[in-house]
Amino acid sequence: MRNLIARIERWETARPFVISRGSKSHVDVVVAEIREDGRLGRGEGTPIYYKGDTPELALAAIESQAGAIAAGAGRADLLDLMPPGAARNAIDSALWDLEAKVRGERAWALAGLPQPQPMLTAYTISLGDPGTMAAAAKEAAGRELLKLKLGGEGDLDRVAAVRRAAPDARLIADANESWEHIDIEKICHDLHALRVELVEQPLPAGRDAGLLHVKSPVPLCADESLHSRAELGELIGRYRFLNVKLDKCGGLTEALALIHAARQRGLGVMTGCMLSTSLGIAPAFVASMQAGFADLDGPLLLAKDRPHGLMFNGSDVCPPEVELWG
């Protein structure tokens, strides 16, 4: 019989992590563990705070499924038993990990994907004044892809400062819903001149209709507006890319289905992450194997990581070792 247990863990950040909605000095994650016949499957989720989720609510949601897991509920069953979110992600990831151990295969093989190679990941520069962001970009010299957290007024100056500090880096901009009072078409043309390759979530979720007539030379990417396949249809024509995060969509199982549906509709895919340890990033790595952009730097932003954490080689993140997950 399968036994499900869960807990909340707190992990400190290496430095304040700042976006348009505020600053973080730590992240609280939920960890699900499923034991069966001496084998252990693990999964981690980070509650989406802007959706009203908390570690306590996520923990209670995981614990509520102990009976179903003991009775044999699998990954497909979770899609009906639980809504999208960190709790389902943690259980789904633990089930993937357990199945990989039971079958003696890696998780990507279970997903029908080939043996992975190291993958380019973005590295996040927190929101700050232009000088602070430029200094952080200079400190990250050598990283190929930088993701810049923006906040509204003064964003063009921020990006220009980073471009001067990191003239050879590829850049992604993440507005985090902060451009409601900004001329999006104009700033996107200016950002295109600074060689920005992607702009995430310019408007607040639910107000995406404001993008219907925006002619941007830089592809726009939905983040907060997209959680699972349920929102996909209404984003068509407003975005050219989707940011798929396992904590939003509720696990690797839904993420793979969402990526497939997006690609069928001609949309590009970025896979992202919340602040998390390598245990939270490992299943996202599998999803990222089918994405055009990957933002899997969560563990790099923490003061320390788990044992057997992901190895980062320059700008690349390496596939997870079996001791970590999958």
Coordinates of C-alpha atoms in Angstrom, one line a residue:
M1 CA 0.0 0.0 0.0
R2 CA 1.2 3.5 -0.7
N3 CA 1.8 5.9 2.1
L4 CA 1.6 9.7 1.5
I5 CA 3.2 12.2 3.9
A6 CA 3.9 15.9 3.5
R7 CA 5.6 18.8 5.1
I8 CA 6.5 22.5 4.7
E9 CA 10.1 23.5 4.3
R10 CA 11.6 27.0 4.4
W11 CA 14.6 27.9 2.2
E12 CA 16.4 31.3 2.4
T13 CA 17.3 33.2 -0.7
A14 CA 20.9 34.2 -1.5
R15 CA 19.8 37.8 -1.6
P16 CA 16.5 39.7 -1.7
F17 CA 14.4 38.5 -4.7
V18 CA 12.5 41.5 -6.0
I19 CA 9.7 41.7 -8.6
S20 CA 6.9 44.2 -9.2
R21 CA 4.8 42.7 -6.4
G22 CA 7.4 42.8 -3.7
S23 CA 10.5 41.3 -2.2
K24 CA 11.3 37.8 -0.8
S25 CA 14.0 36.7 1.6
H26 CA 12.9 33.1 1.7
V27 CA 10.5 30.7 0.1
D28 CA 8.2 28.1 1.8
V29 CA 7.7 25.0 -0.2
V30 CA 5.6 21.9 0.3
V31 CA 7.2 18.4 -0.1
A32 CA 5.2 15.3 -0.8
E33 CA 6.7 11.8 -0.2
I34 CA 5.0 8.6 -1.3
R35 CA 6.4 5.2 0.0
E36 CA 5.6 1.9 -1.6
D37 CA 7.4 -1.4 -1.0
G38 CA 10.5 0.2 0.2
R39 CA 10.7 2.8 -2.6
L40 CA 10.3 6.5 -2.1
G41 CA 9.0 9.1 -4.5
R42 CA 9.4 12.8 -3.8
G43 CA 7.9 16.0 -5.2
E44 CA 8.0 19.7 -4.3
G45 CA 5.7 22.5 -4.9
T46 CA 5.8 26.3 -4.3
P47 CA 2.4 27.8 -3.6
I48 CA 1.3 30.6 -6.0
Y49 CA 0.9 33.4 -3.5
Y50 CA -0.8 35.8 -5.9
K51 CA -3.5 33.2 -6.4
G52 CA -4.2 33.1 -2.7
D53 CA -2.4 29.8 -2.1
T54 CA -0.4 29.4 1.1
P55 CA 2.0 26.6 2.3
E56 CA -0.6 25.7 5.0
L57 CA -3.4 25.4 2.4
A58 CA -1.2 23.4 0.1
L59 CA -0.1 21.0 2.9
A60 CA -3.7 20.4 3.9
A61 CA -4.6 19.7 0.2
I62 CA -1.8 17.2 -0.1
E63 CA -2.8 15.4 3.1
S64 CA -6.4 15.2 2.0
Q65 CA -5.4 12.9 -0.8
A66 CA -3.7 10.3 1.5
G67 CA -6.6 8.0 1.2
A68 CA -6.9 8.2 -2.5
I69 CA -3.1 7.6 -3.0
A70 CA -3.3 4.6 -0.6
A71 CA -6.1 3.2 -2.7
G72 CA -4.0 3.4 -5.8
A73 CA -4.8 6.8 -7.4
G74 CA -2.4 7.7 -10.1
R75 CA -1.3 10.8 -12.0
A76 CA -4.3 10.8 -14.4
D77 CA -6.6 10.5 -11.4
L78 CA -5.1 13.6 -9.8
L79 CA -6.4 15.7 -12.7
D80 CA -9.9 15.0 -11.5
L81 CA -9.2 14.8 -7.8
M82 CA -7.4 18.1 -7.4
P83 CA -7.4 21.6 -8.9
P84 CA -4.1 22.9 -10.5
G85 CA -1.6 24.2 -8.1
A86 CA 1.4 23.5 -5.9
A87 CA -0.3 20.7 -3.9
R88 CA -1.1 18.7 -7.0
N89 CA 2.3 19.4 -8.5
A90 CA 4.0 18.0 -5.4
I91 CA 2.0 14.7 -5.5
D92 CA 2.2 14.4 -9.3
S93 CA 6.0 14.8 -9.1
A94 CA 6.3 12.2 -6.3
L95 CA 4.2 9.8 -8.4
W96 CA 6.5 10.3 -11.4
D97 CA 9.6 9.8 -9.2
L98 CA 8.1 6.6 -7.6
E99 CA 7.1 5.2 -11.0
A100 CA 10.6 5.8 -12.4
K101 CA 12.1 3.9 -9.4
V102 CA 9.6 1.0 -9.7
R103 CA 10.1 0.6 -13.4
G104 CA 13.9 1.3 -13.4
E105 CA 13.6 4.0 -16.0
R106 CA 14.2 7.7 -16.0
A107 CA 11.2 10.1 -16.0
W108 CA 11.9 11.4 -19.5
A109 CA 11.8 7.9 -20.8
L110 CA 8.4 7.4 -19.1
A111 CA 7.3 10.6 -20.9
G112 CA 8.5 9.2 -24.3
L113 CA 11.3 11.7 -24.6
P114 CA 15.0 11.0 -25.5
Q115 CA 18.0 11.1 -23.2
P116 CA 18.4 14.8 -22.4
Q117 CA 21.5 17.0 -22.8
P118 CA 22.4 20.0 -20.6
M119 CA 19.9 22.8 -21.3
L120 CA 20.3 26.6 -21.5
T121 CA 18.4 28.3 -18.7
A122 CA 17.7 31.9 -18.1
Y123 CA 19.2 33.6 -15.0
T124 CA 17.0 36.1 -13.3
I125 CA 18.0 39.7 -12.5
S126 CA 15.8 41.1 -9.7
L127 CA 13.9 44.4 -10.1
G128 CA 15.9 47.5 -9.0
D129 CA 17.1 50.8 -10.2
P130 CA 19.1 50.8 -13.5
G131 CA 22.4 50.9 -11.8
T132 CA 21.6 48.1 -9.4
M133 CA 20.4 45.9 -12.2
A134 CA 23.4 46.7 -14.4
A135 CA 25.7 45.7 -11.6
A136 CA 23.8 42.4 -11.1
A137 CA 24.1 41.8 -14.9
K138 CA 27.8 42.5 -14.8
E139 CA 28.2 40.1 -11.9
A140 CA 26.4 37.5 -14.0
A141 CA 28.8 38.0 -16.9
G142 CA 29.2 34.9 -18.9
R143 CA 25.6 33.8 -18.5
E144 CA 24.1 33.6 -22.0
L145 CA 20.4 34.3 -21.2
L146 CA 19.3 36.9 -18.6
K147 CA 15.7 37.4 -17.5
L148 CA 15.0 40.9 -16.3
K149 CA 12.3 41.6 -13.7
L150 CA 10.6 44.9 -14.6
G151 CA 8.1 47.0 -12.8
G152 CA 6.6 49.7 -15.0
E153 CA 7.9 53.3 -15.0
G154 CA 11.6 53.4 -15.8
D155 CA 11.7 50.0 -17.4
L156 CA 13.3 51.1 -20.6
D157 CA 16.2 52.7 -18.6
R158 CA 16.6 49.5 -16.7
V159 CA 16.9 47.4 -19.8
A160 CA 19.2 49.9 -21.5
A161 CA 21.5 49.8 -18.4
V162 CA 21.6 46.0 -18.4
R163 CA 22.3 46.0 -22.2
R164 CA 25.3 48.3 -21.7
A165 CA 26.6 46.1 -18.8
A166 CA 26.0 42.8 -20.7
P167 CA 26.4 43.7 -24.4
D168 CA 26.6 40.0 -25.5
A169 CA 23.8 38.5 -23.3
R170 CA 20.5 37.4 -24.7
L171 CA 17.7 39.2 -22.8
I172 CA 14.1 38.3 -21.7
A173 CA 11.9 40.9 -20.0
D174 CA 9.3 40.0 -17.4
A175 CA 6.8 42.8 -16.6
N176 CA 4.9 40.8 -14.0
E177 CA 1.6 42.6 -14.9
S178 CA 3.0 46.1 -14.4
W179 CA 2.4 47.8 -17.8
E180 CA -1.2 48.7 -17.5
H181 CA -0.5 52.4 -17.9
I182 CA 2.4 52.0 -20.4
D183 CA 2.2 52.2 -24.2
I184 CA 3.0 48.6 -24.7
E185 CA 3.5 48.8 -28.5
K186 CA 6.0 51.7 -28.2
I187 CA 8.1 50.1 -25.4
C188 CA 8.2 46.8 -27.2
H189 CA 9.7 48.6 -30.3
D190 CA 12.2 50.2 -28.0
L191 CA 13.0 46.9 -26.4
H192 CA 13.4 45.2 -29.8
A193 CA 16.1 47.8 -30.6
L194 CA 17.9 46.6 -27.4
R195 CA 17.6 43.0 -28.6
V196 CA 15.1 41.8 -26.1
E197 CA 13.7 38.4 -27.3
L198 CA 10.6 38.0 -25.3
V199 CA 8.3 40.0 -23.0
E200 CA 6.3 38.2 -20.3
Q201 CA 2.9 39.3 -19.0
P202 CA 2.7 43.0 -19.7
L203 CA -0.9 43.4 -18.4
P204 CA -2.7 42.0 -15.3
A205 CA -4.2 38.6 -15.7
G206 CA -7.8 38.8 -17.0
R207 CA -7.1 42.1 -18.9
D208 CA -5.4 40.4 -21.8
A209 CA -7.9 41.8 -24.3
G210 CA -5.9 45.0 -24.2
L211 CA -3.2 43.1 -26.2
L212 CA -5.5 42.2 -29.2
H213 CA -4.4 45.3 -31.3
V214 CA -0.8 45.5 -30.0
K215 CA 1.6 45.0 -32.9
S216 CA 4.8 44.1 -31.0
P217 CA 8.0 43.1 -32.8
V218 CA 9.0 41.2 -29.6
P219 CA 6.8 38.1 -28.9
L220 CA 4.5 38.5 -25.9
C221 CA 4.4 35.6 -23.4
A222 CA 1.5 34.8 -21.1
D223 CA 2.5 33.9 -17.5
E224 CA 0.0 34.8 -14.8
S225 CA -2.8 34.6 -17.3
L226 CA -2.1 30.9 -18.0
H227 CA -2.4 28.1 -15.5
S228 CA -3.7 25.0 -17.3
R229 CA -5.3 24.0 -20.6
A230 CA -8.6 25.7 -19.3
E231 CA -7.2 29.2 -20.2
L232 CA -5.5 28.3 -23.4
G233 CA -8.3 29.2 -25.9
E234 CA -8.8 32.7 -24.7
L235 CA -5.2 33.6 -25.0
I236 CA -5.0 32.8 -28.7
G237 CA -4.3 36.1 -30.7
R238 CA -3.1 37.9 -27.6
Y239 CA 0.2 36.0 -27.0
R240 CA 2.7 34.2 -29.2
F241 CA 4.3 32.3 -26.2
L242 CA 3.1 30.6 -23.1
N243 CA 5.1 30.3 -19.8
V244 CA 4.3 26.8 -18.5
K245 CA 5.1 26.4 -14.8
L246 CA 4.4 23.1 -12.9
D247 CA 3.2 25.0 -9.8
K248 CA 0.6 26.8 -11.9
C249 CA -0.7 23.9 -14.0
G250 CA -0.4 21.3 -11.3
G251 CA 2.4 19.0 -12.3
L252 CA 4.4 17.5 -15.1
T253 CA 1.4 15.4 -16.3
E254 CA -0.7 18.5 -17.1
A255 CA 2.4 20.5 -18.2
L256 CA 3.2 17.9 -21.0
A257 CA -0.5 18.0 -22.1
L258 CA -0.5 21.8 -22.1
I259 CA 2.7 22.0 -24.1
H260 CA 1.3 19.6 -26.6
A261 CA -1.9 21.6 -26.9
A262 CA 0.0 24.9 -27.3
R263 CA 2.3 23.6 -30.0
Q264 CA -0.7 22.2 -31.9
R265 CA -2.1 25.8 -32.0
G266 CA 1.2 27.2 -33.2
L267 CA 2.2 28.8 -29.9
G268 CA 5.8 28.9 -28.6
V269 CA 6.5 27.6 -25.1
M270 CA 8.7 28.8 -22.3
T271 CA 9.0 26.7 -19.1
G272 CA 9.5 28.7 -15.9
C273 CA 9.7 28.1 -12.2
M274 CA 8.9 29.7 -8.9
L275 CA 11.6 30.0 -6.2
S276 CA 12.4 26.4 -5.3
T277 CA 15.0 23.8 -4.7
S278 CA 16.4 21.4 -7.3
L279 CA 13.6 18.9 -6.3
G280 CA 11.0 21.4 -7.7
I281 CA 13.1 22.1 -10.8
A282 CA 13.9 18.4 -11.8
P283 CA 10.4 17.6 -13.2
A284 CA 10.3 21.0 -14.9
F285 CA 13.5 20.1 -16.7
V286 CA 11.6 17.2 -18.4
A287 CA 8.9 19.6 -19.5
S288 CA 11.5 22.0 -20.7
M289 CA 12.8 19.5 -23.2
Q290 CA 10.0 20.5 -25.5
A291 CA 10.2 24.3 -24.9
G292 CA 11.9 27.2 -26.8
F293 CA 12.9 29.0 -23.6
A294 CA 13.7 27.6 -20.2
D295 CA 13.8 29.5 -16.9
L296 CA 15.0 27.0 -14.4
D297 CA 17.3 29.0 -12.2
G298 CA 15.3 28.6 -8.9
P299 CA 18.1 26.8 -7.0
L300 CA 20.7 29.4 -8.0
L301 CA 18.7 32.1 -6.2
L302 CA 18.8 30.2 -2.9
A303 CA 21.4 30.4 -0.1
K304 CA 21.8 26.6 -0.4
D305 CA 20.2 23.7 -2.2
R306 CA 19.3 20.1 -1.4
P307 CA 21.8 17.3 -1.4
H308 CA 22.3 15.9 -4.9
G309 CA 21.0 19.2 -6.4
L310 CA 21.0 20.0 -10.0
M311 CA 24.4 20.8 -11.5
F312 CA 24.7 24.1 -13.4
N313 CA 27.5 24.3 -15.9
G314 CA 27.9 27.9 -17.0
S315 CA 24.6 28.9 -18.6
D316 CA 23.3 25.3 -18.7
V317 CA 21.4 23.2 -16.3
C318 CA 22.2 19.5 -16.4
P319 CA 19.7 16.7 -16.2
P320 CA 18.8 15.6 -12.7
E321 CA 20.7 12.7 -11.1
V322 CA 18.7 9.7 -10.1
E323 CA 19.5 10.4 -6.4
L324 CA 17.5 13.7 -6.7
W325 CA 14.5 12.7 -8.7
G326 CA 13.1 10.7 -11.6

